[in-house]
CSV table of C-alpha atoms in Angstrom, one decimal:
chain,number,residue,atom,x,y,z
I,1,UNK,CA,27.9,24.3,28.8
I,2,UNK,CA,28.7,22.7,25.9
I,3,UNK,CA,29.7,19.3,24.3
I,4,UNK,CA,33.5,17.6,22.5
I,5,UNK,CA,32.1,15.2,19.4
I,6,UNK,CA,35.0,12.8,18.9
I,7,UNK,CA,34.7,11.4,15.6
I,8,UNK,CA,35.8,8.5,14.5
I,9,UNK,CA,39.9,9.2,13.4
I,10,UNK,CA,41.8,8.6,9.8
I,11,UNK,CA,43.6,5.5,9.5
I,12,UNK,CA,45.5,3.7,6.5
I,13,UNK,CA,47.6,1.3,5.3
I,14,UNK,CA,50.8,1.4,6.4
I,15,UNK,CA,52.6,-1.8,5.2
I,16,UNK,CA,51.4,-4.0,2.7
I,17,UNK,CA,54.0,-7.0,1.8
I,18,UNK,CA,53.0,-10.3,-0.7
I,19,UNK,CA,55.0,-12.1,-2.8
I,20,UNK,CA,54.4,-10.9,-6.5
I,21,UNK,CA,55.2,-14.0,-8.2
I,22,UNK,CA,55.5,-17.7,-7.4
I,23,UNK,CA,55.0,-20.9,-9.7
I,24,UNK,CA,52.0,-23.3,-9.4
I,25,UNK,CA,53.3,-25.5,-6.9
I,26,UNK,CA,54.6,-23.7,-4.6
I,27,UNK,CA,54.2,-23.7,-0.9
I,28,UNK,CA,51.8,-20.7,0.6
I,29,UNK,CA,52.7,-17.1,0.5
I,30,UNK,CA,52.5,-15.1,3.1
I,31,UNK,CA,50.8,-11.9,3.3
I,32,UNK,CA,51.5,-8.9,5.6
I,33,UNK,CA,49.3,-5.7,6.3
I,34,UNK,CA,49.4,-3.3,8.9
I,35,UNK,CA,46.9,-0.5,9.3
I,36,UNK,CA,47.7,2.7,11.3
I,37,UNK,CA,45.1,2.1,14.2
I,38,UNK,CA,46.5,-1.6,14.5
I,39,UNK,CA,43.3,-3.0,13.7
I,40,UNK,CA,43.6,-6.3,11.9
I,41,UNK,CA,43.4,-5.9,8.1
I,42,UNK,CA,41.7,-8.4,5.6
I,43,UNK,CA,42.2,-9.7,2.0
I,44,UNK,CA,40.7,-10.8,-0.9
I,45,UNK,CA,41.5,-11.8,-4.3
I,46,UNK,CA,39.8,-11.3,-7.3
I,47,UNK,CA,40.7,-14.7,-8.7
I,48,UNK,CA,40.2,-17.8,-6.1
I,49,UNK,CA,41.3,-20.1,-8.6
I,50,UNK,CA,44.7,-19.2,-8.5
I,51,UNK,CA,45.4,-17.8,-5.3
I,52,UNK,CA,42.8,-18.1,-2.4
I,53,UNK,CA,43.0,-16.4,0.5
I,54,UNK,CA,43.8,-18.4,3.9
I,55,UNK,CA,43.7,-15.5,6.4
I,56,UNK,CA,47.5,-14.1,6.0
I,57,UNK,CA,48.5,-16.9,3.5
I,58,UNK,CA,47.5,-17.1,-0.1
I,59,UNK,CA,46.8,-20.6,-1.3
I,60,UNK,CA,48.1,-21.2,-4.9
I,61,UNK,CA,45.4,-23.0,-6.5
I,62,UNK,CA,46.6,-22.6,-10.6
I,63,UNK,CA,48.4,-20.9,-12.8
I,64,UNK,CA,47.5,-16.9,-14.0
I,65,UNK,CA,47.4,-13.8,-12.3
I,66,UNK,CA,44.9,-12.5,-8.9
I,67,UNK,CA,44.9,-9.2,-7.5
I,68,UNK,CA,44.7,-9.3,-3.9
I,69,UNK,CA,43.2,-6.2,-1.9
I,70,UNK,CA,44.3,-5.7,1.6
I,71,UNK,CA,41.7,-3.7,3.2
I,72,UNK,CA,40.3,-2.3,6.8
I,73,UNK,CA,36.7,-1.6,7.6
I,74,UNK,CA,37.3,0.7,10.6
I,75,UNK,CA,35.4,0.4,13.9
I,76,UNK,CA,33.5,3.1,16.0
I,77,UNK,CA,36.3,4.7,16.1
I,78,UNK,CA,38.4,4.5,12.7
I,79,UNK,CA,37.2,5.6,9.4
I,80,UNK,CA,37.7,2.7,6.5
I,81,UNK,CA,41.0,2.6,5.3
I,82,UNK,CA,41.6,3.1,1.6
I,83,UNK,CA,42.0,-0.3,0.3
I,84,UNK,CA,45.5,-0.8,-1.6
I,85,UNK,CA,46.5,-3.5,-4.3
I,86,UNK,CA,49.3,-5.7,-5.4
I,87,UNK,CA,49.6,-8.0,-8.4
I,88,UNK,CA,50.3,-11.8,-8.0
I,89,UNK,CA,51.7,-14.0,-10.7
I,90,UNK,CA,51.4,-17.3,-10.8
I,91,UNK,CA,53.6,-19.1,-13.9
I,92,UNK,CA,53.0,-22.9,-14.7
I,93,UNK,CA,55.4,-25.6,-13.4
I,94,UNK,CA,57.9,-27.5,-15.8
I,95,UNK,CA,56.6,-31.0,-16.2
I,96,UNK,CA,59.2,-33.2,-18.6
I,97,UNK,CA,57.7,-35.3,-20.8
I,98,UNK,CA,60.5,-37.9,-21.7
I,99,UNK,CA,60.4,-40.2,-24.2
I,100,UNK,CA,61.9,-44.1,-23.9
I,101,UNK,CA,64.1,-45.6,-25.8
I,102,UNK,CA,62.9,-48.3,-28.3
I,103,UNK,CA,64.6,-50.8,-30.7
I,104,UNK,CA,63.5,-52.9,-33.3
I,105,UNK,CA,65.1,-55.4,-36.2
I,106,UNK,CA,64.9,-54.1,-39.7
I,107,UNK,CA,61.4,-55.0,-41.1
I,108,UNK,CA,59.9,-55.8,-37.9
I,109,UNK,CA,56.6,-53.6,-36.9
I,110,UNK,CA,57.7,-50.8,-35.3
I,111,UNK,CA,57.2,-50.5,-32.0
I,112,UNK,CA,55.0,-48.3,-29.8
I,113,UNK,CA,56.5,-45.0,-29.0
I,114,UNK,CA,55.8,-44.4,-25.1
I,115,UNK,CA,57.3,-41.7,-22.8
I,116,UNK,CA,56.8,-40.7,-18.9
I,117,UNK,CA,56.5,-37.4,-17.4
I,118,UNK,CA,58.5,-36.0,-14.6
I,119,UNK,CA,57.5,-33.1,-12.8
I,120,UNK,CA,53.8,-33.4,-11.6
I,121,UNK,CA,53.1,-31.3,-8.3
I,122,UNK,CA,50.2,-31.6,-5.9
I,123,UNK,CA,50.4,-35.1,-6.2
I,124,UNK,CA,48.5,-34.7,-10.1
I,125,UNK,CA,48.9,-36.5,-12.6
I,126,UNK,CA,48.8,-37.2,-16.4
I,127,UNK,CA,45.1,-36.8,-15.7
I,128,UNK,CA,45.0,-32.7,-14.9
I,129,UNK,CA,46.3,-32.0,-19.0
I,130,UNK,CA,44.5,-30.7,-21.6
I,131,UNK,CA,46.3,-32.6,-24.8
I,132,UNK,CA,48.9,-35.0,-24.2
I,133,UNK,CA,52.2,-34.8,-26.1
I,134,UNK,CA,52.5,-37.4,-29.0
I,135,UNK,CA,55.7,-39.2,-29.8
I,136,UNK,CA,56.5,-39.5,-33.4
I,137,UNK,CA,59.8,-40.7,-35.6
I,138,UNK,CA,60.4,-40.6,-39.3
I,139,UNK,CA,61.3,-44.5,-39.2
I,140,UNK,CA,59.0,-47.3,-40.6
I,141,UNK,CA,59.0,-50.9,-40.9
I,142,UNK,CA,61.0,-50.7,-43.9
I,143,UNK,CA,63.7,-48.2,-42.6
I,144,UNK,CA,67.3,-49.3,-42.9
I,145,UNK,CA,69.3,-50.5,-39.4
I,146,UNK,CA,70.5,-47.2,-37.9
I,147,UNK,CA,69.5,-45.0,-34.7
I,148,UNK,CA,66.2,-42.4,-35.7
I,149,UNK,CA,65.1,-39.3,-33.4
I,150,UNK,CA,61.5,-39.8,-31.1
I,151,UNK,CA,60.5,-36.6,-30.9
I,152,UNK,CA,57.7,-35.5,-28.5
I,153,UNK,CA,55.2,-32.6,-29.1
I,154,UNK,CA,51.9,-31.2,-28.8
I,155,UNK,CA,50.6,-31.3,-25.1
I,156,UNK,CA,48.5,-29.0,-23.8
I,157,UNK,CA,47.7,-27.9,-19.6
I,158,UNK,CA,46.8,-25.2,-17.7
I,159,UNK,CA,49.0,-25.3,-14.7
I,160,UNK,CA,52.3,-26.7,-16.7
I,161,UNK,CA,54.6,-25.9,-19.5
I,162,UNK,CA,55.8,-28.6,-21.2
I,163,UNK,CA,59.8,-29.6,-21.6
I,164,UNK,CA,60.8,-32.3,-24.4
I,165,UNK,CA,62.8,-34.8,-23.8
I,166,UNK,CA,63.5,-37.2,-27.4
I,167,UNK,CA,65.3,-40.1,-27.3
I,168,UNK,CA,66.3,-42.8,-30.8
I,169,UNK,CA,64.6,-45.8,-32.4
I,170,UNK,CA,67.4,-47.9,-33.1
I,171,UNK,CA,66.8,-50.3,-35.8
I,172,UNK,CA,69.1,-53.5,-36.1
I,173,UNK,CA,70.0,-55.6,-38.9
I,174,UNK,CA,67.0,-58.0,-39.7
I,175,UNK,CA,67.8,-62.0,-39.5
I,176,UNK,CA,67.5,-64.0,-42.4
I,177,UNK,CA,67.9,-67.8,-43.3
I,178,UNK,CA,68.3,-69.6,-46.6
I,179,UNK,CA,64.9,-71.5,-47.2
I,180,UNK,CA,65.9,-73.6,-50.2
I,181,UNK,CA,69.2,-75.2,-50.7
């Protein structure tokens, strides 16, 4: 007599579906794999902080780019599947940084230039960025009565990109009196 060996069969692959691109904010993506012997296939990435892998979701944890691997181990009877690839993008979310209107009479101190952002996502806040805009105008004390540009500028954040909103100074006439008559 003699003996069959059955060894352990090929296997791969066969569908392998992620989003390749999102923006920082965004709800999960879902992953989908599908191996030839219909065993269950597994993922990593190879950059947690911006997408982590949630069994066949990806969490989006920041902006950049992760490569996520599906894979398949095999059993006792499957052979390791070749692992295949695909390249996620995550961009930065728009965050508005708006700045307020302001007035002021002519010679008067010139008031604080504020703004307020709009645009924050995963309930952050002005807290998460690297730089903060500034707000700056050409107009001084002693500019004449007329409308000037507040310009915003400058800030700095790993998950956002940064859209300006300016707004005017407008300066009024100043009051006077007579003091001697």
């Amino acid at each position: 007599g003699s003996t069959l060996a059955i060894g352990e069969g090929a296997q791969h692959i066969d569908v392998f579906e992620v989003d390749s691109n999102a923006t920082y904010g965004d709800e999960d993506l879902q992953i989908t794999g599908v191996a030839t012997s219909g065993l269950a296939v597994s993922y990593e990435s190879s950059n947690p902080d911006v997408l982590e892998v949630n069994g066949a979701k990806l969490k989006v944890r920041g902006a950049g780019v992760a490569v996520i691997t599906a894979y398949q181990e095999g059993d006792d009877n499957y052979f390791a599947a070749a692992d295949l690839n695909a390249t996620v993008t995550i961009y930065t979310a728009e965050l508005h940084a708006i700045a307020d209107p302001k007035s002021k009479a002519y010679l008067d101190e010139a008031p604080e230039l504020t703004f307020h952002y709009e645009g924050f996502v995963n309930d952050e806040n002005a807290s998460v960025l690297a730089v903060e805009p500034d707000a700056t105008t050409d107009a001084t004390d002693a500019s004449v009565a007329g409308e000037y540009p507040i310009t915003l500028s400058g800030g700095e954040a790993a998950n956002y990109h940064f859209s300006y909103h300016g707004s005017t100074l407008a300066i009024g006439e100043g009051a006077q009196h007579i003091d001697v008559f």
